[in-house]
C-alpha cells in the first residue's frame, strides 16, 4: 500500500484467488512462503528427508527434567557426571 502525502488517500495492489489450491498453482514459491502457504509443505519435506536418513524425531525430555539433571550434574565432579546424567530416572 502507498499512502498519499497528507493522508486521506491510500492505493494498493492485491492478488486474490478463489481457493488456496489456485494460489498454490499460480503463485511463485517465494511468494507462497512469504504468506506461509507452503510452510507446511516445507516442514513435511524436511521430515521425510530426516526419516529417510534415520534421523527422525527423538523423544525429548521435559524442561523440568533437563534442569534437574543439569543441577544434579553440577554437584559431582569428573567422570561421575556421566553416571548421574544416565541414571536420572532411578529413584
Coordinates of C-alpha atoms in Angstrom, one line a residue:
X1 CA 0.0 0.0 0.0
X2 CA 1.1 3.5 -0.7
X3 CA -0.2 6.5 1.3
X4 CA -0.6 9.9 -0.2
X5 CA 1.3 12.8 1.4
X6 CA -1.0 14.4 3.9
X7 CA -3.1 11.3 4.4
X8 CA -6.7 10.6 3.5
X9 CA -5.9 8.5 0.4
X10 CA -4.3 5.1 0.0
X11 CA -3.7 2.9 -3.0
X12 CA -2.6 -0.7 -3.2
X13 CA -2.3 -3.9 -5.2
X14 CA -3.5 -7.3 -4.3
X15 CA -3.8 -10.8 -5.8
X16 CA -7.0 -12.5 -4.9
X17 CA -7.6 -16.2 -5.6
X18 CA -10.8 -18.2 -5.3
X19 CA -9.2 -21.1 -3.4
X20 CA -5.8 -21.9 -1.8
X21 CA -5.3 -24.5 -4.5
X22 CA -5.4 -21.9 -7.2
X23 CA -3.0 -19.8 -5.3
X24 CA -0.6 -22.7 -4.9
X25 CA -0.9 -23.4 -8.6
X26 CA -0.2 -19.9 -9.9
X27 CA 1.8 -18.1 -7.3
X28 CA 5.7 -18.4 -7.3
X29 CA 7.1 -20.3 -4.4
X30 CA 8.8 -17.4 -2.8
X31 CA 5.5 -15.5 -2.5
X32 CA 3.8 -18.6 -1.1
X33 CA 6.5 -18.9 1.5
X34 CA 6.0 -15.3 2.5
X35 CA 2.4 -16.0 3.1
X36 CA 3.1 -19.3 4.9
X37 CA 1.1 -21.2 2.3
X38 CA 3.9 -23.6 1.6
X39 CA 5.3 -23.7 5.2
X40 CA 3.6 -27.0 6.0
X41 CA 4.9 -28.4 2.7
X42 CA 8.5 -27.5 3.6
X43 CA 8.2 -29.0 7.1
X44 CA 6.7 -32.2 5.7
X45 CA 9.5 -32.5 3.1
X46 CA 12.2 -32.0 5.8
X47 CA 10.6 -34.6 8.0
X48 CA 10.6 -37.1 5.1
X49 CA 14.3 -36.4 4.4
X50 CA 15.2 -36.9 8.1
X51 CA 13.2 -40.1 8.4
X52 CA 14.8 -41.5 5.2
X53 CA 18.2 -40.9 6.8
X54 CA 17.3 -42.4 10.1
X55 CA 17.3 -39.0 11.9
X56 CA 13.7 -38.9 12.8
X57 CA 12.3 -37.1 15.8
X58 CA 13.6 -38.3 19.1
X59 CA 11.6 -38.1 22.3
X60 CA 12.8 -35.1 24.2
X61 CA 12.7 -35.0 28.0
X62 CA 10.7 -32.3 29.7
X63 CA 12.1 -28.9 30.5
X64 CA 12.0 -29.5 34.3
X65 CA 13.7 -32.9 33.9
X66 CA 16.5 -31.3 31.9
X67 CA 17.0 -28.6 34.5
X68 CA 17.0 -31.1 37.4
X69 CA 19.6 -33.2 35.6
X70 CA 21.8 -30.2 34.9
X71 CA 21.7 -29.3 38.6
X72 CA 22.4 -32.8 39.7
X73 CA 25.4 -32.9 37.4
X74 CA 26.8 -29.7 38.9
X75 CA 27.1 -31.4 42.3
X76 CA 29.5 -34.1 41.2
X77 CA 33.0 -33.9 39.5
X78 CA 34.8 -35.6 36.7
X79 CA 33.6 -38.9 35.3
X80 CA 30.8 -39.3 37.8
X81 CA 28.8 -36.7 35.9
X82 CA 28.1 -39.3 33.2
X83 CA 26.7 -41.7 35.8
X84 CA 24.5 -39.0 37.3
X85 CA 23.2 -38.0 33.9
X86 CA 22.5 -41.6 32.8
X87 CA 20.8 -42.7 36.0
X88 CA 18.4 -39.8 36.1
X89 CA 15.2 -41.9 36.2
X90 CA 16.1 -44.3 39.1
X91 CA 14.7 -43.3 42.5

